[in-house]
């Protein structure tokens, strides 16, 4: 019952966001129908574009899961960007040091595990500070974001410099997450092994949250830490663990982004996907499968806006505006909840009458 | 007879329930009218209508003989109707004066003028014997004092009709006596009072007339003087209620819990429990009486492992558990009905079935290899909810939040008793519950005792302690002032001991 309400809320937010986008397009003097046509075409018109949409969505699924998992356990992880950087840095360092020593089928799993550990440990700092000293995780993760930012800023030029001072060397194909057959299947798109990682992560998180003892404990701590404590659950341990799992997901996002989607690691950038994860989680109602769906949708908007811009006079910022408006409507979802309840009541009455 | 407020044939329906069904009440000038009913009977809905929070589907409201529409609380205020809510609506880091003038701040140009207001508050306080300091900050004053600030808020706005919603639920016995005095003063000054409560003792003590509501309907209005408590209880519940608990005599067994010179700090780092020693035996209910805030909370938290012990020891079944984890103590056979059921006892956003296994979700058959066994959990929850008469719309799938307080409490009692604990620590197990639920929970506690288990009952309700306990221990300022057998003592003596007068000093 609540699930259908969540879906209704998300769809309403998307719909109103698109309507708002249409109004902006019309205001900028363009035909909204043409705008949306090119936007969706840009994301879906051929197999390569679909591949790119999926590749963009991959990162968003993982950061979305990271934020959603933290939310479900009562934590606001605003540090997915920093955890992503650490995961990405670990992956980049490994990829540039491998030199074909390990074959791909061994190397990729190893990188994924290390990136997860990197993100997990990074996030666990904030978790530990929260559990032990009651430092709010928002404050702590904002700090660790900048720590990660400056670590990358130092490490990449110092040890892994590429052609430019501001980026790492190019990730060689034998260490990259791009797979020959997958790239060929999608006509040379950015799509990479991360797509499977994201799908697997969604399923694993869904199982952890809904079916395991661990999920029961973590959610209990998230909903009511006093009651969890009363029931004998170790609250401190669970807060740290919840942050670590959330960070592990962001770490995965970093690995798939920096050695899968991208060709090198740039310095001086906090990846926006880390923050977009918050929006993805919000629209997905913090449920793993909801996150998957909303990440796909956001991925579509992200990858379609360039094409829309090329084919019409609509500025690409409209795409971002639509995303922002959807976030706004998702955040004020209580309005839709009311509407949903109202419609349901009315429907019931009519059925009775 | 002059009526200040008349609510005639009020009907108000919510989806699925008729909260008020053709209810009429009449408040005479200068009287205290009690509104008696179980939780969910419709008392609060009715008062919310009078206060302008809901509009009735049908019916009329007359104030001083004139029919009026109360669209919102501001209209109610203007009509001289004020309400003291069960949960106070105060800004904690504001002073008393600032809280009272909130919403009608006296201004001089852009500046706040509090001096005159403070003076008026001082006058009012003196006039009605409220003893409130207008300059004190809310966070520094006691709960009883906060309630008086709420009363002052109404008086400051010249309210003539005062509605009290369960005013004694949060008060200590001494504060209750003070409140009664204040209410009498208010009546003397010509105010009229509606008192919402389900405590018969208070009605007997102070009310003139009593209107009984059951399931949204008025059962009758009686003259309190001429009606017994038992009669009113029967009107409220719809069947005969036994006030006394049948308890066969039985000898207590071996010592289950022993506290030795226990010292515990409060959250504010002051010593709350000061060298407390006590024994609880199997097959007995030991009642711990005391005024709220005398170290009971800290003592219980130390016992259950929620709070660190500074010094001294806790022996459970002969084993030192002073530094064992909470979970360890639960597994050893301790169960705890917590003081605050919504804060500690339940995860409100979990379903009932999830709540019923709150301490045992990780044990077989409820979990295997780290995965929850949902069918087993549901079966268990269904059985418990059935056995303990926990009523919820969607059964085990209902959110804990959606249950009434009585059903939430019955669920917690059921869950804890089902662990078959050697020691049951019950803290305020019937707070805020209606007569029917209280009777039920008392029976269950006595059952534990009859089965040879130890029960530590911590309660602020002296009646409850007197009725149930085999022995009564009294705590005052974190120290044991004495242990009495209920047959050899009376409320007055226990009351003195609660105030810190020890047995020796009294003799």
GROMACS .gro file of C-alpha atoms in nm, chain A residues 5-327:
model
  323
    5UNK     CA    1   0.196   0.560  -0.276
    6UNK     CA    2   0.572   0.606  -0.312
    7UNK     CA    3   0.552   0.526  -0.681
    8UNK     CA    4   0.265   0.767  -0.725
    9UNK     CA    5   0.461   1.039  -0.545
   10UNK     CA    6   0.770   0.984  -0.756
   11UNK     CA    7   0.573   0.985  -1.081
   12UNK     CA    8   0.394   1.304  -0.981
   13UNK     CA    9   0.728   1.469  -0.902
   14UNK     CA   10   0.868   1.361  -1.238
   15UNK     CA   11   0.557   1.476  -1.422
   16UNK     CA   12   0.550   1.818  -1.257
   17UNK     CA   13   0.923   1.855  -1.310
   18UNK     CA   14   0.875   1.791  -1.679
   19UNK     CA   15   0.584   2.035  -1.692
   20UNK     CA   16   0.801   2.298  -1.527
   21UNK     CA   17   1.075   2.219  -1.779
   22UNK     CA   18   0.826   2.263  -2.061
   23UNK     CA   19   0.729   2.603  -1.927
   24UNK     CA   20   1.092   2.708  -1.911
   25UNK     CA   21   1.150   2.585  -2.265
   26UNK     CA   22   0.849   2.780  -2.385
   27UNK     CA   23   0.977   3.089  -2.203
   28UNK     CA   24   1.311   3.057  -2.376
   29UNK     CA   25   1.120   3.073  -2.703
   30UNK     CA   26   1.146   2.708  -2.802
   31UNK     CA   27   0.887   2.441  -2.864
   32UNK     CA   28   0.877   2.221  -2.553
   33UNK     CA   29   0.763   1.918  -2.751
   34UNK     CA   30   1.062   1.947  -2.977
   35UNK     CA   31   1.281   1.997  -2.672
   36UNK     CA   32   1.163   1.680  -2.500
   37UNK     CA   33   1.169   1.492  -2.826
   38UNK     CA   34   1.538   1.569  -2.873
   39UNK     CA   35   1.617   1.518  -2.509
   40UNK     CA   36   1.476   1.165  -2.506
   41UNK     CA   37   1.616   1.100  -2.851
   42UNK     CA   38   1.954   1.212  -2.725
   43UNK     CA   39   1.941   0.954  -2.454
   44UNK     CA   40   1.784   0.670  -2.649
   45UNK     CA   41   1.809   0.718  -3.026
   46UNK     CA   42   2.066   0.449  -3.094
   47UNK     CA   43   2.244   0.168  -2.920
   48UNK     CA   44   2.548   0.382  -2.844
   49UNK     CA   45   2.341   0.654  -2.680
   50UNK     CA   46   2.154   0.396  -2.475
   51UNK     CA   47   2.491   0.264  -2.363
   52UNK     CA   48   2.596   0.612  -2.254
   53UNK     CA   49   2.271   0.662  -2.066
   54UNK     CA   50   2.330   0.335  -1.882
   55UNK     CA   51   2.689   0.432  -1.808
   56UNK     CA   52   2.578   0.764  -1.659
   57UNK     CA   53   2.309   0.586  -1.461
   58UNK     CA   54   2.561   0.334  -1.326
   59UNK     CA   55   2.736   0.595  -1.115
   60UNK     CA   56   2.405   0.741  -1.002
   61UNK     CA   57   2.267   0.401  -0.900
   62UNK     CA   58   2.568   0.342  -0.677
   63UNK     CA   59   2.580   0.686  -0.518
   64UNK     CA   60   2.200   0.678  -0.488
   65UNK     CA   61   2.220   0.345  -0.307
   66UNK     CA   62   2.490   0.487  -0.084
   67UNK     CA   63   2.278   0.781   0.025
   68UNK     CA   64   1.957   0.575   0.045
   69UNK     CA   65   2.120   0.308   0.261
   70UNK     CA   66   2.244   0.574   0.501
   71UNK     CA   67   1.898   0.734   0.511
   72UNK     CA   68   1.736   0.402   0.592
   73UNK     CA   69   1.967   0.364   0.888
   74UNK     CA   70   1.900   0.715   1.013
   75UNK     CA   71   2.212   0.881   0.873
   76UNK     CA   72   2.252   1.160   0.621
   77UNK     CA   73   2.559   1.075   0.415
   78UNK     CA   74   2.641   1.392   0.232
   79UNK     CA   75   2.993   1.259   0.180
   80UNK     CA   76   2.929   1.022  -0.110
   81UNK     CA   77   3.138   1.255  -0.330
   82UNK     CA   78   3.443   1.223  -0.106
   83UNK     CA   79   3.401   0.848  -0.063
   84UNK     CA   80   3.370   0.824  -0.439
   85UNK     CA   81   3.698   1.012  -0.477
   86UNK     CA   82   3.876   0.778  -0.240
   87UNK     CA   83   3.735   0.472  -0.415
   88UNK     CA   84   3.829   0.626  -0.749
   89UNK     CA   85   4.178   0.715  -0.631
   90UNK     CA   86   4.238   0.359  -0.507
   91UNK     CA   87   4.114   0.224  -0.840
   92UNK     CA   88   4.322   0.471  -1.045
   93UNK     CA   89   4.636   0.399  -0.849
   94UNK     CA   90   4.588   0.026  -0.895
   95UNK     CA   91   4.502   0.059  -1.262
   96UNK     CA   92   4.811   0.267  -1.334
   97UNK     CA   93   5.033   0.032  -1.135
   98UNK     CA   94   4.904  -0.294  -1.277
   99UNK     CA   95   5.076  -0.282  -1.618
  100UNK     CA   96   4.907  -0.602  -1.719
  101UNK     CA   97   5.055  -0.796  -1.426
  102UNK     CA   98   4.713  -0.929  -1.336
  103UNK     CA   99   4.469  -1.041  -1.607
  104UNK     CA  100   4.149  -0.843  -1.628
  105UNK     CA  101   3.922  -1.110  -1.484
  106UNK     CA  102   4.130  -1.111  -1.166
  107UNK     CA  103   4.222  -0.745  -1.162
  108UNK     CA  104   3.871  -0.600  -1.183
  109UNK     CA  105   3.729  -0.790  -0.883
  110UNK     CA  106   4.038  -0.698  -0.683
  111UNK     CA  107   4.000  -0.330  -0.772
  112UNK     CA  108   3.633  -0.339  -0.679
  113UNK     CA  109   3.708  -0.490  -0.340
  114UNK     CA  110   3.985  -0.240  -0.267
  115UNK     CA  111   3.774   0.058  -0.379
  116UNK     CA  112   3.490  -0.064  -0.158
  117UNK     CA  113   3.725  -0.093   0.137
  118UNK     CA  114   3.865   0.253   0.064
  119UNK     CA  115   3.519   0.412   0.053
  120UNK     CA  116   3.407   0.212   0.356
  121UNK     CA  117   3.702   0.314   0.573
  122UNK     CA  118   3.668   0.674   0.461
  123UNK     CA  119   3.301   0.686   0.556
  124UNK     CA  120   3.364   0.491   0.875
  125UNK     CA  121   3.562   0.789   1.003
  126UNK     CA  122   3.243   0.993   1.007
  127UNK     CA  123   3.050   0.695   1.145
  128UNK     CA  124   3.297   0.647   1.428
  129UNK     CA  125   3.293   1.018   1.514
  130UNK     CA  126   2.915   1.004   1.527
  131UNK     CA  127   2.901   0.688   1.736
  132UNK     CA  128   3.175   0.783   1.977
  133UNK     CA  129   3.160   1.161   2.010
  134UNK     CA  130   2.817   1.239   1.867
  135UNK     CA  131   2.966   1.456   1.591
  136UNK     CA  132   2.692   1.506   1.335
  137UNK     CA  133   2.762   1.303   1.023
  138UNK     CA  134   2.672   1.593   0.793
  139UNK     CA  135   2.949   1.805   0.939
  140UNK     CA  136   3.196   1.518   0.945
  141UNK     CA  137   3.130   1.408   0.588
  142UNK     CA  138   3.155   1.761   0.450
  143UNK     CA  139   3.499   1.778   0.609
  144UNK     CA  140   3.603   1.439   0.476
  145UNK     CA  141   3.483   1.545   0.131
  146UNK     CA  142   3.738   1.823   0.127
  147UNK     CA  143   4.005   1.601   0.278
  148UNK     CA  144   3.951   1.357  -0.008
  149UNK     CA  145   3.953   1.644  -0.256
  150UNK     CA  146   4.293   1.766  -0.140
  151UNK     CA  147   4.441   1.417  -0.111
  152UNK     CA  148   4.358   1.358  -0.477
  153UNK     CA  149   4.489   1.705  -0.557
  154UNK     CA  150   4.825   1.605  -0.412
  155UNK     CA  151   4.860   1.238  -0.501
  156UNK     CA  152   4.766   1.245  -0.868
  157UNK     CA  153   5.015   1.510  -0.990
  158UNK     CA  154   5.286   1.385  -0.754
  159UNK     CA  155   5.280   1.019  -0.849
  160UNK     CA  156   5.045   0.952  -1.140
  161UNK     CA  157   5.077   1.261  -1.356
  162UNK     CA  158   4.949   1.243  -1.710
  163UNK     CA  159   5.001   1.480  -2.003
  164UNK     CA  160   4.859   1.768  -1.803
  165UNK     CA  161   4.945   1.876  -1.449
  166UNK     CA  162   4.576   1.849  -1.358
  167UNK     CA  163   4.503   1.490  -1.452
  168UNK     CA  164   4.632   1.138  -1.411
  169UNK     CA  165   4.785   0.933  -1.688
  170UNK     CA  166   4.538   0.762  -1.916
  171UNK     CA  167   4.394   0.436  -1.779
  172UNK     CA  168   4.521   0.158  -2.006
  173UNK     CA  169   4.249  -0.054  -2.159
  174UNK     CA  170   4.377  -0.376  -1.995
  175UNK     CA  171   4.321  -0.218  -1.651
  176UNK     CA  172   3.994  -0.042  -1.740
  177UNK     CA  173   3.644  -0.161  -1.657
  178UNK     CA  174   3.550  -0.130  -2.021
  179UNK     CA  175   3.498  -0.473  -2.173
  180UNK     CA  176   3.564  -0.542  -2.540
  181UNK     CA  177   3.242  -0.724  -2.609
  182UNK     CA  178   3.034  -0.474  -2.416
  183UNK     CA  179   3.188  -0.172  -2.584
  184UNK     CA  180   3.139  -0.337  -2.923
  185UNK     CA  181   2.783  -0.438  -2.841
  186UNK     CA  182   2.701  -0.076  -2.769
  187UNK     CA  183   2.896   0.064  -3.065
  188UNK     CA  184   3.179   0.215  -2.865
  189UNK     CA  185   2.981   0.378  -2.585
  190UNK     CA  186   3.112   0.448  -2.235
  191UNK     CA  187   2.923   0.154  -2.094
  192UNK     CA  188   3.142  -0.073  -1.881
  193UNK     CA  189   3.144  -0.355  -1.628
  194UNK     CA  190   3.006  -0.107  -1.371
  195UNK     CA  191   2.657  -0.167  -1.507
  196UNK     CA  192   2.663  -0.519  -1.366
  197UNK     CA  193   2.818  -0.398  -1.044
  198UNK     CA  194   2.534  -0.149  -1.002
  199UNK     CA  195   2.268  -0.414  -1.066
  200UNK     CA  196   2.430  -0.657  -0.827
  201UNK     CA  197   2.469  -0.387  -0.561
  202UNK     CA  198   2.098  -0.301  -0.591
  203UNK     CA  199   1.999  -0.661  -0.534
  204UNK     CA  200   2.243  -0.711  -0.247
  205UNK     CA  201   2.133  -0.394  -0.069
  206UNK     CA  202   1.767  -0.485  -0.115
  207UNK     CA  203   1.834  -0.823   0.046
  208UNK     CA  204   2.037  -0.677   0.332
  209UNK     CA  205   1.773  -0.419   0.414
  210UNK     CA  206   1.469  -0.641   0.389
  211UNK     CA  207   1.571  -0.992   0.468
  212UNK     CA  208   1.867  -1.004   0.703
  213UNK     CA  209   1.931  -0.973   1.074
  214UNK     CA  210   2.188  -0.704   0.994
  215UNK     CA  211   1.929  -0.497   0.807
  216UNK     CA  212   1.682  -0.535   1.094
  217UNK     CA  213   1.939  -0.404   1.341
  218UNK     CA  214   2.055  -0.118   1.120
  219UNK     CA  215   1.702   0.001   1.049
  220UNK     CA  216   1.605  -0.029   1.415
  221UNK     CA  217   1.899   0.194   1.507
  222UNK     CA  218   1.796   0.434   1.233
  223UNK     CA  219   1.434   0.458   1.339
  224UNK     CA  220   1.486   0.470   1.714
  225UNK     CA  221   1.827   0.433   1.867
  226UNK     CA  222   1.688   0.437   2.221
  227UNK     CA  223   1.470   0.136   2.152
  228UNK     CA  224   1.755  -0.036   1.970
  229UNK     CA  225   1.980   0.018   2.270
  230UNK     CA  226   1.706  -0.114   2.498
  231UNK     CA  227   1.682  -0.429   2.288
  232UNK     CA  228   2.051  -0.495   2.335
  233UNK     CA  229   2.166  -0.380   1.991
  234UNK     CA  230   2.514  -0.227   1.992
  235UNK     CA  231   2.423   0.117   1.862
  236UNK     CA  232   2.777   0.256   1.820
  237UNK     CA  233   2.894  -0.044   1.624
  238UNK     CA  234   2.588  -0.027   1.399
  239UNK     CA  235   2.622   0.344   1.324
  240UNK     CA  236   2.984   0.294   1.219
  241UNK     CA  237   2.893  -0.013   1.018
  242UNK     CA  238   2.604   0.162   0.842
  243UNK     CA  239   2.833   0.446   0.738
  244UNK     CA  240   3.094   0.196   0.620
  245UNK     CA  241   2.844   0.012   0.400
  246UNK     CA  242   2.718   0.341   0.262
  247UNK     CA  243   3.077   0.444   0.191
  248UNK     CA  244   3.156   0.110   0.030
  249UNK     CA  245   2.879   0.175  -0.222
  250UNK     CA  246   3.016   0.522  -0.297
  251UNK     CA  247   3.360   0.369  -0.329
  252UNK     CA  248   3.224   0.132  -0.591
  253UNK     CA  249   3.076   0.431  -0.768
  254UNK     CA  250   3.420   0.591  -0.770
  255UNK     CA  251   3.589   0.285  -0.916
  256UNK     CA  252   3.335   0.238  -1.193
  257UNK     CA  253   3.341   0.608  -1.273
  258UNK     CA  254   3.714   0.678  -1.279
  259UNK     CA  255   3.843   0.363  -1.443
  260UNK     CA  256   3.526   0.271  -1.631
  261UNK     CA  257   3.334   0.574  -1.749
  262UNK     CA  258   3.626   0.819  -1.755
  263UNK     CA  259   3.966   0.771  -1.912
  264UNK     CA  260   4.166   0.939  -1.636
  265UNK     CA  261   4.126   1.107  -1.300
  266UNK     CA  262   4.100   1.485  -1.296
  267UNK     CA  263   4.204   1.681  -0.989
  268UNK     CA  264   4.023   1.974  -0.832
  269UNK     CA  265   3.674   1.830  -0.882
  270UNK     CA  266   3.429   1.692  -0.628
  271UNK     CA  267   3.225   1.457  -0.847
  272UNK     CA  268   2.870   1.590  -0.878
  273UNK     CA  269   2.737   1.236  -0.896
  274UNK     CA  270   2.805   1.218  -0.521
  275UNK     CA  271   2.552   1.491  -0.458
  276UNK     CA  272   2.314   1.379  -0.731
  277UNK     CA  273   2.293   1.059  -0.529
  278UNK     CA  274   2.089   1.250  -0.272
  279UNK     CA  275   1.833   1.342  -0.538
  280UNK     CA  276   1.829   0.988  -0.674
  281UNK     CA  277   1.768   0.848  -0.327
  282UNK     CA  278   1.495   1.101  -0.258
  283UNK     CA  279   1.306   1.030  -0.580
  284UNK     CA  280   1.356   0.657  -0.530
  285UNK     CA  281   1.199   0.681  -0.182
  286UNK     CA  282   1.518   0.527  -0.039
  287UNK     CA  283   1.422   0.184  -0.168
  288UNK     CA  284   1.694   0.001  -0.365
  289UNK     CA  285   1.476  -0.074  -0.666
  290UNK     CA  286   1.333   0.278  -0.654
  291UNK     CA  287   1.689   0.409  -0.662
  292UNK     CA  288   1.761   0.195  -0.967
  293UNK     CA  289   1.461   0.336  -1.152
  294UNK     CA  290   1.522   0.696  -1.058
  295UNK     CA  291   1.893   0.671  -1.145
  296UNK     CA  292   1.799   0.546  -1.491
  297UNK     CA  293   1.568   0.841  -1.535
  298UNK     CA  294   1.825   1.092  -1.417
  299UNK     CA  295   2.085   0.923  -1.637
  300UNK     CA  296   1.854   0.973  -1.932
  301UNK     CA  297   1.811   1.343  -1.860
  302UNK     CA  298   2.184   1.390  -1.809
  303UNK     CA  299   2.286   1.220  -2.130
  304UNK     CA  300   2.000   1.364  -2.337
  305UNK     CA  301   2.041   1.730  -2.253
  306UNK     CA  302   2.348   1.777  -2.476
  307UNK     CA  303   2.168   1.652  -2.781
  308UNK     CA  304   1.869   1.870  -2.705
  309UNK     CA  305   2.101   2.166  -2.688
  310UNK     CA  306   2.264   2.079  -3.019
  311UNK     CA  307   1.935   2.035  -3.205
  312UNK     CA  308   1.735   2.326  -3.060
  313UNK     CA  309   1.807   2.667  -2.917
  314UNK     CA  310   1.720   2.545  -2.567
  315UNK     CA  311   2.013   2.593  -2.329
  316UNK     CA  312   2.138   2.271  -2.165
  317UNK     CA  313   2.071   2.430  -1.827
  318UNK     CA  314   1.705   2.350  -1.886
  319UNK     CA  315   1.795   1.984  -1.833
  320UNK     CA  316   1.946   2.070  -1.497
  321UNK     CA  317   1.647   2.289  -1.416
  322UNK     CA  318   1.413   1.996  -1.476
  323UNK     CA  319   1.624   1.780  -1.247
  324UNK     CA  320   1.624   2.050  -0.982
  325UNK     CA  321   1.247   2.093  -1.008
  326UNK     CA  322   1.192   1.719  -0.976
  327UNK     CA  323   1.408   1.717  -0.664
   0.00000   0.00000   0.00000
